[in-house]
XYZ file of C-alpha atoms in Angstrom:
644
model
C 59.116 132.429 -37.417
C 58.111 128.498 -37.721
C 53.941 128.009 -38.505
C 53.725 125.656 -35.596
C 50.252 124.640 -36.461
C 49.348 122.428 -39.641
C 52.046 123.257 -41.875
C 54.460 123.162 -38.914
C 56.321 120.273 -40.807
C 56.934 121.662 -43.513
C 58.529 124.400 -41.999
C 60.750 122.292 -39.934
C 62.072 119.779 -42.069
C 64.504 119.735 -44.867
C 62.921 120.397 -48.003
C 64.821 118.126 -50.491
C 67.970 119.886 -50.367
C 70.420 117.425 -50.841
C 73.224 119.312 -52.586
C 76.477 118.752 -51.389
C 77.069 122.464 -50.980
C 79.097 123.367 -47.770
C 77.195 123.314 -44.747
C 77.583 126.387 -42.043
C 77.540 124.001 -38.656
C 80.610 121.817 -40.642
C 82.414 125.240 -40.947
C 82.053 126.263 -37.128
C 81.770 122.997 -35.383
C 85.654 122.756 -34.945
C 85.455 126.278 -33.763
C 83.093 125.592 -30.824
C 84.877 122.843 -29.910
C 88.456 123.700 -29.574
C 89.396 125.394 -26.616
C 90.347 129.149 -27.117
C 89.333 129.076 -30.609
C 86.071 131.645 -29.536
C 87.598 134.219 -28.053
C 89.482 134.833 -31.724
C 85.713 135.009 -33.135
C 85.587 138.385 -31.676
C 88.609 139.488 -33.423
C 86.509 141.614 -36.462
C 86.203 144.516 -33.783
C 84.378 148.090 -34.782
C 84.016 149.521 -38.189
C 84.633 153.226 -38.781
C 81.412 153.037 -41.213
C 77.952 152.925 -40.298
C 75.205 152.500 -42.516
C 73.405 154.317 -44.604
C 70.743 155.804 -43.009
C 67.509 157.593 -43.707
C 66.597 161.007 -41.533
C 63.655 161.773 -40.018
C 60.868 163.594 -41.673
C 58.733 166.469 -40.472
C 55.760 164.720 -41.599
C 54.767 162.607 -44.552
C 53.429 162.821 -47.516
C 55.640 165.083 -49.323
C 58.660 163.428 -47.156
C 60.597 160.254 -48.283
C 61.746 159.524 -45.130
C 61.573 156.889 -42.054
C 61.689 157.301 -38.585
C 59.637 155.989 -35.575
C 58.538 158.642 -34.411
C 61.044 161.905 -32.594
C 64.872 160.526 -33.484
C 67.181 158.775 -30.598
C 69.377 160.874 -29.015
C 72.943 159.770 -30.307
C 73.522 156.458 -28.670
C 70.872 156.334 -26.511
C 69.687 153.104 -25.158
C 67.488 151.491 -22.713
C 68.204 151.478 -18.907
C 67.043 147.959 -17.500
C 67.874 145.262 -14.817
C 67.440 142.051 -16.822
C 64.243 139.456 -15.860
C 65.063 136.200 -15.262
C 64.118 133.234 -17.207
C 60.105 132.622 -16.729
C 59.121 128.946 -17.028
C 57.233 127.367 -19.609
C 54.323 126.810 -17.331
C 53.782 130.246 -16.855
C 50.869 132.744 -18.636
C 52.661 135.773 -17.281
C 53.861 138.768 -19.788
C 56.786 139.531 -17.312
C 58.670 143.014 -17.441
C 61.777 144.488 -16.001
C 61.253 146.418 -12.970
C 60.168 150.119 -13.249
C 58.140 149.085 -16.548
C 54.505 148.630 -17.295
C 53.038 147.456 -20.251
C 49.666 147.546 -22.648
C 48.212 145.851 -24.871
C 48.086 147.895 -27.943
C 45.735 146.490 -30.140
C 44.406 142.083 -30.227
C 42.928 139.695 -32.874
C 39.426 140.588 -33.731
C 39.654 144.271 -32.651
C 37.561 146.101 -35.249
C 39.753 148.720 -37.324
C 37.215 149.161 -40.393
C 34.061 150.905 -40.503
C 30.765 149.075 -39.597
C 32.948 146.053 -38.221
C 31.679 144.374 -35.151
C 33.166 143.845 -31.719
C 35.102 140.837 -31.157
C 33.353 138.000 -30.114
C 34.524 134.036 -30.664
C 30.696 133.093 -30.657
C 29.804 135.301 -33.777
C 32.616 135.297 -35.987
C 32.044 136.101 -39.486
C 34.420 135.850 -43.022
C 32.982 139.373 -43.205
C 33.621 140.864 -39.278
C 37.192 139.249 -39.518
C 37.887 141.242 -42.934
C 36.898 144.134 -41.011
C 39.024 143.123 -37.506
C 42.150 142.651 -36.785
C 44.251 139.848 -38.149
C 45.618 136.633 -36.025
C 48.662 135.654 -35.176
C 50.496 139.285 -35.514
C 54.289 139.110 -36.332
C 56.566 141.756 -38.162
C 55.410 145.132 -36.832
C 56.542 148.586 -37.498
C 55.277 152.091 -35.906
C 55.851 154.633 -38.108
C 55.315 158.930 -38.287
C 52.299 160.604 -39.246
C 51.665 163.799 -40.470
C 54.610 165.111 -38.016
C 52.441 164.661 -34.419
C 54.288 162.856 -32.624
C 51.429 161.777 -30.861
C 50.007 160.035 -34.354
C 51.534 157.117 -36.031
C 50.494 154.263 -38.381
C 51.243 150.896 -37.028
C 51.496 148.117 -39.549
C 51.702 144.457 -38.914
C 51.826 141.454 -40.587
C 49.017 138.482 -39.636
C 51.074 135.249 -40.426
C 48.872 131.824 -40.096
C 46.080 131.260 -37.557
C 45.297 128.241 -34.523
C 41.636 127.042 -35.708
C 41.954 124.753 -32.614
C 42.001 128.037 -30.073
C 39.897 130.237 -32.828
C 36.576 128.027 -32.968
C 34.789 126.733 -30.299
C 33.880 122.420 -30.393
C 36.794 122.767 -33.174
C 38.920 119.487 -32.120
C 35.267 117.337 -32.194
C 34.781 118.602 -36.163
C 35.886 116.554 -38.996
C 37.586 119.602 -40.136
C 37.110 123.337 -40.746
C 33.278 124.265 -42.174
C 33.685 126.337 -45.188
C 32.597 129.721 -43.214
C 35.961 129.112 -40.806
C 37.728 128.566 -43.748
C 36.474 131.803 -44.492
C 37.234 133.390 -41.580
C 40.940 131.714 -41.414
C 41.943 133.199 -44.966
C 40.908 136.814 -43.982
C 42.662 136.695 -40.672
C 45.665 136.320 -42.343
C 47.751 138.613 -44.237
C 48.490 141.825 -42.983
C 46.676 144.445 -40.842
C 47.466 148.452 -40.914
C 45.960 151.049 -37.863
C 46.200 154.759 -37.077
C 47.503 154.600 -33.425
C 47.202 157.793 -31.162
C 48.394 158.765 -27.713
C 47.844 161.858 -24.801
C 51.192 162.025 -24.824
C 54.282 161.114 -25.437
C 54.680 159.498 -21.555
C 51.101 157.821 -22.499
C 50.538 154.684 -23.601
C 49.452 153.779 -27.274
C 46.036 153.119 -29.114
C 44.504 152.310 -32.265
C 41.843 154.827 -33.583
C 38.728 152.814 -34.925
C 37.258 153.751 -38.319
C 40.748 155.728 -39.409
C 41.081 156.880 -42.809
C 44.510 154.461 -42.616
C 43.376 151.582 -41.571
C 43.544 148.697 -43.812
C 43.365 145.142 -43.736
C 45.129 143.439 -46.333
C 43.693 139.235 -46.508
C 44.309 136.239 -48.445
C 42.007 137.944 -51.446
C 43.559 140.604 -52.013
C 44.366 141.964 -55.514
C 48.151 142.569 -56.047
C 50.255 142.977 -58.921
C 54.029 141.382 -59.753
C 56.667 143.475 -60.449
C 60.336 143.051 -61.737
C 62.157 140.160 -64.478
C 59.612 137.482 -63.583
C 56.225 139.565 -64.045
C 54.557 137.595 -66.516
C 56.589 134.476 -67.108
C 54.601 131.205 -67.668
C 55.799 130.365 -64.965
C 52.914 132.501 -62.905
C 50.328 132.350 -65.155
C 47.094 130.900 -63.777
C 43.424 130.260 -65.714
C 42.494 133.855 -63.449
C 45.299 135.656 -64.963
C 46.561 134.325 -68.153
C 49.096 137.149 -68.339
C 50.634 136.213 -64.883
C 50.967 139.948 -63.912
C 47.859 139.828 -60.899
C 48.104 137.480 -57.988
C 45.974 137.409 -55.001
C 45.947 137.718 -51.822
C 49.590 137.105 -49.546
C 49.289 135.013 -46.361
C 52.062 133.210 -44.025
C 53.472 136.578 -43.514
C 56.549 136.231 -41.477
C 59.156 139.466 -40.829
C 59.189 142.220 -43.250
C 61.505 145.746 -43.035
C 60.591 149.539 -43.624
C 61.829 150.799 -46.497
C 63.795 154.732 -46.597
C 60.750 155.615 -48.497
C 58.109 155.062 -45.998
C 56.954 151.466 -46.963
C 56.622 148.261 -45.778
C 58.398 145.034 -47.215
C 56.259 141.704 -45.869
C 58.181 138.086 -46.670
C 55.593 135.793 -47.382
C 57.147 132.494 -45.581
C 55.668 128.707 -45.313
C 53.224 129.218 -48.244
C 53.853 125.657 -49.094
C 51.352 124.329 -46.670
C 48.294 125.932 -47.816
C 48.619 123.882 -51.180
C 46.474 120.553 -51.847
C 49.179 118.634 -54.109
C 48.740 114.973 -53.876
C 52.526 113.075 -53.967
C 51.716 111.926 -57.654
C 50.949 115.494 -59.068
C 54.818 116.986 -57.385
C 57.659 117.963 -59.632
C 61.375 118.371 -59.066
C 60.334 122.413 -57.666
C 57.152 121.119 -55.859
C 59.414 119.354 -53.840
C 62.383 121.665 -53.172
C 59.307 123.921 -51.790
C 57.701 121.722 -49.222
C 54.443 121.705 -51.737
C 52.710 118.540 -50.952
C 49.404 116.905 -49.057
C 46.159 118.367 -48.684
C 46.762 122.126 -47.486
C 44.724 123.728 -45.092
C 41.322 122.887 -47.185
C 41.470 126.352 -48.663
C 40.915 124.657 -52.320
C 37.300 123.967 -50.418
C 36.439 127.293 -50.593
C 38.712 128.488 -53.261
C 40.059 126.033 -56.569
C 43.247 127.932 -56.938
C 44.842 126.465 -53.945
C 44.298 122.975 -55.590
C 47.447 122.341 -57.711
C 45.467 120.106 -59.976
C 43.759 123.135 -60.625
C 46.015 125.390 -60.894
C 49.810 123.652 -60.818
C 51.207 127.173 -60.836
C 49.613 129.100 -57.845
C 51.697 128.585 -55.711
C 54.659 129.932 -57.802
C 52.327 133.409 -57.389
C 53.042 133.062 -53.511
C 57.055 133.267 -51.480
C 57.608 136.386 -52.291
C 58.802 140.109 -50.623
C 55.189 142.331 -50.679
C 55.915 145.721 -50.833
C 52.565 148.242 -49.287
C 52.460 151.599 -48.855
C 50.591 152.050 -45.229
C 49.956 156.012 -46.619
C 47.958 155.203 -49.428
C 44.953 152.483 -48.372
C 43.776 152.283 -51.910
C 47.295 151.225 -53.064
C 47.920 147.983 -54.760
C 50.421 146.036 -52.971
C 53.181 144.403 -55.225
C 55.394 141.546 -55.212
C 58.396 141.993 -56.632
C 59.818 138.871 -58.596
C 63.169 140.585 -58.676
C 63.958 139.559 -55.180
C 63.220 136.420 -55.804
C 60.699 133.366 -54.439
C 61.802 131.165 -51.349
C 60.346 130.838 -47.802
C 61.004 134.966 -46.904
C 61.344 135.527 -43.547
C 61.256 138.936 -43.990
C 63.718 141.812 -46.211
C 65.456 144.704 -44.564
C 66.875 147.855 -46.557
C 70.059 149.973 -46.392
C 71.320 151.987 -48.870
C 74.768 151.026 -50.362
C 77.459 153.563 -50.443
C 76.497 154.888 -53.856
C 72.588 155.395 -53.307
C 71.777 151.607 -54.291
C 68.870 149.843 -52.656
C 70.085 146.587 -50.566
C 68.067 144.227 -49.124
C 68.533 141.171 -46.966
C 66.838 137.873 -46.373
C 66.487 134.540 -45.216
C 65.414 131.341 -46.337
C 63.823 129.902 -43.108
C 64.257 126.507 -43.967
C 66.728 123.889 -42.329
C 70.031 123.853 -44.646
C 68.633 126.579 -46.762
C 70.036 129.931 -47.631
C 71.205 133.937 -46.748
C 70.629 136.079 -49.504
C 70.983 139.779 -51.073
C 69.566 142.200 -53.088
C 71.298 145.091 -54.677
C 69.242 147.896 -56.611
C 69.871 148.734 -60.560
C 68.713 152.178 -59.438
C 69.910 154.785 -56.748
C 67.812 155.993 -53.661
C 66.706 160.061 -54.354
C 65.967 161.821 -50.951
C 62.662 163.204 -51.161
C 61.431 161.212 -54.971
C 59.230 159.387 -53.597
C 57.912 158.128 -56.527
C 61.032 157.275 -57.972
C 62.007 155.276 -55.060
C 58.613 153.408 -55.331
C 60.441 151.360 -58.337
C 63.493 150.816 -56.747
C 62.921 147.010 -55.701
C 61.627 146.180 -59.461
C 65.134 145.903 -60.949
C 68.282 144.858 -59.760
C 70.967 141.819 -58.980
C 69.984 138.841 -56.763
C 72.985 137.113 -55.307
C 72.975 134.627 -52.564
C 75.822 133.373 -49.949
C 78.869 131.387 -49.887
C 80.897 131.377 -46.374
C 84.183 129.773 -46.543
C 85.824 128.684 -42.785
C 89.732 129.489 -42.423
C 91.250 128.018 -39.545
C 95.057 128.755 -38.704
C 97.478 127.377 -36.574
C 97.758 129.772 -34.173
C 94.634 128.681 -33.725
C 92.445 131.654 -34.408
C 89.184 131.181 -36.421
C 88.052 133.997 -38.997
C 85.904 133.332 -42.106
C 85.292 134.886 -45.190
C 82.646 134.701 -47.923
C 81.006 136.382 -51.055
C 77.435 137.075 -52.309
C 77.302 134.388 -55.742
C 76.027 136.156 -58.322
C 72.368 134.551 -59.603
C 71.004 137.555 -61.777
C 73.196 140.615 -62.250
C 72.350 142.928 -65.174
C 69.434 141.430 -66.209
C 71.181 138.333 -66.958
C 70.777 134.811 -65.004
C 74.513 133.758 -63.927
C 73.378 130.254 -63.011
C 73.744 127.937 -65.751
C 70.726 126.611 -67.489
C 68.785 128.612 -66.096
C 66.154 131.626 -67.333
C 66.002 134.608 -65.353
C 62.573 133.810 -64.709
C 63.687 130.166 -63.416
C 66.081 131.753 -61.279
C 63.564 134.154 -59.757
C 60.725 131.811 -59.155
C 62.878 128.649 -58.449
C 65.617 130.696 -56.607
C 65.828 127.828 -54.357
C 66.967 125.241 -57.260
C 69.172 128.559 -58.658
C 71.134 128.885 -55.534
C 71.694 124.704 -54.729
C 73.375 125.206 -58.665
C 75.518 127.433 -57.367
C 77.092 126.050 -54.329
C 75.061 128.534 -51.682
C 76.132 127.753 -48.066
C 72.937 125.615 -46.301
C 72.543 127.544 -43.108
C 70.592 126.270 -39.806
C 67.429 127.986 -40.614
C 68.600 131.687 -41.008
C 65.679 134.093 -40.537
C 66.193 137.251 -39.831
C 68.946 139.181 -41.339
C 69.496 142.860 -40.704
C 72.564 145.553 -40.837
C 73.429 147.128 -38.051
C 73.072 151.471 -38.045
C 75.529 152.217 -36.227
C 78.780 149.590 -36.748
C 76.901 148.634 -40.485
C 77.512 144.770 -39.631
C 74.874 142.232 -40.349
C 73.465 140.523 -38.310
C 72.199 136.966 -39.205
C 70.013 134.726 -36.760
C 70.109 131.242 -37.243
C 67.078 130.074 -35.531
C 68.187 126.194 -35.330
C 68.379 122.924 -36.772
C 67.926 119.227 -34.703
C 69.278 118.164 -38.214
C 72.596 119.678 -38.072
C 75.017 116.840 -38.351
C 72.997 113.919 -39.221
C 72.850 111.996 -42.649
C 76.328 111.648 -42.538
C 77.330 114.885 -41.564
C 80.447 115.322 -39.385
C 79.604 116.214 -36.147
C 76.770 113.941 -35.178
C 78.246 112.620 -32.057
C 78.526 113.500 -28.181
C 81.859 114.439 -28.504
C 80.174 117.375 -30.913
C 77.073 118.671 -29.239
C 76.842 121.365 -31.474
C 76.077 119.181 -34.367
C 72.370 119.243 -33.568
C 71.598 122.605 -32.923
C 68.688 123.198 -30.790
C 69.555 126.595 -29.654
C 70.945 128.286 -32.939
C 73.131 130.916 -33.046
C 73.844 134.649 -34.653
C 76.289 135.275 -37.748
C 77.991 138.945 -37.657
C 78.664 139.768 -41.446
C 81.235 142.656 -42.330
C 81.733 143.236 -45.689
C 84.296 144.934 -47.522
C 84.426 148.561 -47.343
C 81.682 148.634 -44.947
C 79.505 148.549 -48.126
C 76.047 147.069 -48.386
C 76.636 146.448 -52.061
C 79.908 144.693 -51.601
C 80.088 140.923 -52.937
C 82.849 140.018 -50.666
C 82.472 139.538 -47.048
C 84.168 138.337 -43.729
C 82.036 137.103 -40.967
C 82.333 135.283 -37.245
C 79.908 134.554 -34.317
C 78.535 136.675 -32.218
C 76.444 134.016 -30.119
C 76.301 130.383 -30.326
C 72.993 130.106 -27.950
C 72.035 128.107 -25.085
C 72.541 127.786 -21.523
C 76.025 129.838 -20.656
C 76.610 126.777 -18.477
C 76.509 124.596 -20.655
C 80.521 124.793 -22.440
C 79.397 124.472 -26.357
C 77.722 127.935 -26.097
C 79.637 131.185 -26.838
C 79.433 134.325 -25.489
C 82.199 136.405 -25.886
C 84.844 136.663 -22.869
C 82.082 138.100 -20.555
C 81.504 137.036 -17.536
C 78.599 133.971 -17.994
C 77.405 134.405 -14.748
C 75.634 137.862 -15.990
C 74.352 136.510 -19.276
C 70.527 135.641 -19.778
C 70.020 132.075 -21.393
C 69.003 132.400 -24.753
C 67.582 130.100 -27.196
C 66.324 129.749 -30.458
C 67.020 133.466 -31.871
C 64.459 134.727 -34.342
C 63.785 138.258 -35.164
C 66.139 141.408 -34.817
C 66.268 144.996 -33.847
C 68.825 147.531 -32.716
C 68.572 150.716 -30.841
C 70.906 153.878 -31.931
C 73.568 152.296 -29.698
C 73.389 150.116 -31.760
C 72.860 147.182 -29.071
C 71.436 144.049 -31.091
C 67.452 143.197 -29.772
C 66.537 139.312 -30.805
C 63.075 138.158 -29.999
C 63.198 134.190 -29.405
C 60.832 131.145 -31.186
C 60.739 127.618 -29.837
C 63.351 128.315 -26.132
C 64.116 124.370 -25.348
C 65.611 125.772 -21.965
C 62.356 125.087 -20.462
C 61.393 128.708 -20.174
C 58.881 131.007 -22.267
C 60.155 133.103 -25.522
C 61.243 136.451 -24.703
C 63.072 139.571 -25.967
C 66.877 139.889 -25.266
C 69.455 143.315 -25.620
C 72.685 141.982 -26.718
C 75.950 144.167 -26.493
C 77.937 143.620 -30.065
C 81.028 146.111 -29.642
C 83.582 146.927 -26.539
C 84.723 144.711 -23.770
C 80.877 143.508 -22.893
C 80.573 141.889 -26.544
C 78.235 139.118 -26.658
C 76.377 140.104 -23.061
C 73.034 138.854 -22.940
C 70.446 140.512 -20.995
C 66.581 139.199 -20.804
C 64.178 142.362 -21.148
C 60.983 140.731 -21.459
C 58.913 136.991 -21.368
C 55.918 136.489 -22.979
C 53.231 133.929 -21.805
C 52.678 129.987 -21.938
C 52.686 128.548 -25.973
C 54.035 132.043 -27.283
C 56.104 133.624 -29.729
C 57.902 137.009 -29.209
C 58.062 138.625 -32.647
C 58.082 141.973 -34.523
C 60.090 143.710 -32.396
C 60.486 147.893 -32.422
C 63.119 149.527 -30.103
C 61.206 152.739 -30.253
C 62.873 156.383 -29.495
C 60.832 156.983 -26.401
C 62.267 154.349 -24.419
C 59.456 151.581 -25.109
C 59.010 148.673 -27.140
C 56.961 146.992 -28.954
C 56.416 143.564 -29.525
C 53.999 141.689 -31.132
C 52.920 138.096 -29.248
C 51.807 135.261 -31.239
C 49.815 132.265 -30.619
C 49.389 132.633 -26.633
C 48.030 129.490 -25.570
C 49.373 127.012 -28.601
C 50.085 124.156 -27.131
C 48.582 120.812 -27.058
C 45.211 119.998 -26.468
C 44.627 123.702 -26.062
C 40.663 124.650 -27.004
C 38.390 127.389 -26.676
C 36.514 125.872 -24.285
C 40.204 124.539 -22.655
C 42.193 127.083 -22.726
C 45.849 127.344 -21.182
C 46.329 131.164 -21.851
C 44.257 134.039 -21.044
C 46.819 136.724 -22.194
C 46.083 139.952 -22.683
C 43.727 139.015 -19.610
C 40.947 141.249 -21.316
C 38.010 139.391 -19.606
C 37.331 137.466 -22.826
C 38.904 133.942 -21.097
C 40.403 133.593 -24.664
C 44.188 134.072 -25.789
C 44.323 136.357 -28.509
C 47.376 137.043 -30.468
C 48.206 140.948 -29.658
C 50.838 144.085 -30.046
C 51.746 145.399 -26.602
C 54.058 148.414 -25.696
C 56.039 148.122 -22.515
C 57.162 151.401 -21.461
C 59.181 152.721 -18.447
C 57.091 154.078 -15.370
């Protein structure tokens, strides 16, 4: 997900990565632009293999492993006629026919003891640390104690819209120090016991449970892994470099096998005051300039003057356990430090722990983690260290076009730290964990239009790789920049299929194609398989991903420039309907669909963020209402939609 407000250019732009490594959009742009090249893009067909998967558990506790709640039935998957596009304009949450929905739980709800009802009047630093966070995003729903009517719903809080938060904000000189306050405990993450009647009943959260937890800006956490304690993160707080605080600009995340959840801290950059003069070499491959978000107001360590290496202490996977609320949470350096939209596990085909990620950044990178130690069903604790230790490696993909005019590409995972040893030359394995960024431009890493989410499919053990966009693509001298190829700036992104060899997640060699190249399926420089366009949904700007046990690909949307609202889409990735796109869901006006869970009941979940954000937008103006809760304020909230 971008953080449209504030430090929305910084996420956006290109961060001072001006290798000359091979660019993805050079690699595919003859593709999408010679006639009958697409339809060989499908040619990489089913795998016999699927991945890796963890079975459901009676209860937890004792169990080590994750389910959402009763399992699919084998290949189930959800019966819908698909919406049509909703326009911009619109503050409708629009659903297919013969679905309702609810909101599940909205900013400011109180989930902690003795915290107060919402209200945007009386906001507190100390009510929000007790409410729910704003701007919800990755969200997972997962068992408890083997009711299938109880469950623990987790969710990260990613960056929050002081302009629709506080009323009279635009006629301020800035944020008073209580808002800043407030702003740096509604971020982070937010954990709830949810409860229903039934299993045909909606959801809700249960005030005051014994799991609720709201994880902030202040939090104490602890580093884990190569990097844990290198100068590098050592501050004046924590002269051993072993104790960070707080996470915020939490983007996507992933449930681990073993019952946690993995948060990717994202645009931390803008949160930083680091006048031009003060910047280094890794300051600027990071974004980390300006003023922040007057945080160092309230709190010297975002003030680089103060502290030059906090924000080293902040890009990184968080691992919680949403079981244990007096847990520590951990970030673990091994994974290393970059703009994380989130980090999904599988397990490889010998037990190994395998993560993927993103570097949502224009022209930045795909990357992969591969345990030193093997998942053990039911050792819990063991599995607790699995993300500590283990090779980083990020990717190279490598275009082969041949004259009968097919397109196919292959690729590997570059090596940057395998056995406890950096592979990058010149480079510590410290350097190469908290500068990955600078690691991976050594190594000639393939700049990708903003990939963000990257997941492996359960059932055909592909991955999946959306590239959100990137207006970029083809300028500064790039090939490609012309009419003649309108995919060169890519406005509408696309999605990168991934099959590596042996159908194993710890595999360093790889062949990949598209899946999508987004848009309008009138428009001729979008792909969609050899299905008939006249059934496909427009789609634009993919963002986060989700499968059912059909193993159907789900992508939630960020930014549509097709002049509708962000939505949730089903897309079919195997047989003759490959690369059919079907609309399930639009959220409102100035929204973001995100977080979304394909859950075993036949609903979903999604999590809606920043209703209302668009321009002069106020609390005393606004231009959303959603969830329509008699407040007259948008409020970022998790709804379920669920068949009738």
């Amino acid at each position: 997900m971008t953080c449209h407000y504030r430090c929305a250019s910084a996420c956006a732009m290109p961060v001072a990565n001006t290798t000359d490594n091979s660019y993805f959009g050079d690699l595919v742009r003859s593709a999408v632009s010679r006639r009958g090249v697409l339809a060989g893009l499908v040619g990489l067909g089913v795998t016999g293999a699927a991945v890796a998967q963890a079975q459901p558990a009676s209860a937890f506790g004792g169990g080590d492993r994750r389910l959402l709640a009763a399992p699919f039935e084998p290949g189930h998957q959800i019966d819908f006629s698909p919406i049509a596009p909703v326009a911009k304009d619109s503050d409708s949450f629009d659903v297919p026919e013969g679905f309702t929905w609810s909101t599940v739980i909205s900013w400011g709800d109180p989930i902690l003891p003795g915290a107060p009802e919402f209200d945007i009047d009386a906001q507190t630093p100390e009510a929000q640390a007790g409410q729910f966070g704003y701007n919800n995003d990755y969200t997972d729903v997962l068992p408890l104690g083997g009711d299938p009517n109880r469950a623990v719903l987790v969710c990260n809080n990613e960056y929050t819209n002081e302009e629709i938060m506080f009323r009279g904000y635009a006629e301020q000189a800035g944020p008073t120090e209580d808002q800043l306050r407030i702003s740096m405990a509604a971020h982070g993450m937010s954990i709830v016991e949810l409860r229903r009647a039934s299993q045909s009943s909606p959801w809700a959260y249960v005030r005051g449970s014994e799991f609720n937890r709201r994880i902030t800006a202040q939090t104490p956490m602890e580093f884990t892994g190569p990097a844990a304690g290198s100068r590098l993160l050592r501050t004046n707080a924590d002269k051993h470099g072993r104790t960070p605080v707080g996470t915020f600009n939490n983007c996507a995340g992933g449930t681990t096998p073993w019952g946690t959840v993995l948060s990717g801290e994202e645009n931390v950059n803008g949160y930083f005051r680091a006048p031009a003069e003060a910047t280094d070499a890794a300051y600027e491959r990071y974004g980390i300039a300006g003023e922040g978000r007057g945080w160092d107001r309230v709190d010297a360590r975002f003030d680089t003057a103060v502290e030059p290496n906090e924000p080293n202490r902040h890009g990184w996977i968080v691992e919680v356990d949403p079981y244990d609320p007096s847990s520590t949470p951990r970030k673990h350096t091994a994974l290393g430090r970059l703009k994380h939209e989130g980090a999904t596990i599988s397990l490889a085909a010998d037990g190994r722990a395998v993560a993927y990620m993103g570097d949502d950044e224009r022209f930045d990178y795909v990357y992969k983690f591969v345990s030193k130690r093997k998942h053990r069903e039911g050792d819990r604790k063991h599995n607790l260290r699995l993300l500590e230790e283990g090779d980083l490696y990020v990717a190279r993909f490598t275009g082969d076009g041949t004259a009968d005019g097919r397109y196919d590409g292959t690729g590997q995972w570059v090596p940057l730290v395998t056995g406890g040893v950096s592979r990058v030359p010149g480079f510590s394995v410290d350097r190469v964990l908290v500068h990955t960024r600078l690691a991976a431009d050594a190594v000639g890493a393939t700049k990708m239009d903003r990939p963000e989410d990257v997941q492996r499919n359960p059932v055909n053990g592909r991955v999946y790789v959306a590239c959100t966009n990137n207006t970029n693509r083809g300028t500064e001298g790039r090939a490609g920049t012309d009419e003649a190829n309108p995919r060169a700036k890519n406005k509408d992104g696309h999605v990168v299929e991934i099959t590596e060899d042996r159908d194993d997640a710890a595999a360093t060699r790889f062949r990949w194609n598209l899946v999508l190249v987004c848009g309008d399926p009138a428009d001729a420089s979008t792909y969609f398989g050899d299905v008939d366009r006249s059934l496909v949904s427009p789609i634009s700007c993919p963002d986060n991903l989700a499968f059912d046990t059909a193993g159907n690909l789900w992508i939630s949307t960020d930014g549509n420039t097709l002049g509708s609202n962000d939505g949730l889409y089903e897309v079919t990735v195997d047989g003759p309907d490959r690369g059919l796109v079907r609309q399930f869901l639009s959220v409102p006006t100035g929204a973001e669909t995100c977080g979304p869970v394909i859950h075993p009941d036949g609903s979903v979940f999604v999590a809606v963020q920043h209703p209302g954000e668009l321009d002069g937008a106020s609390v005393d103006a606004p231009v959303s209402f959603f969830p329509y809760d008699g407040t007259g304020q948008p409020r970022p909230s998790v709804v379920q939609v669920r068949p009738l």
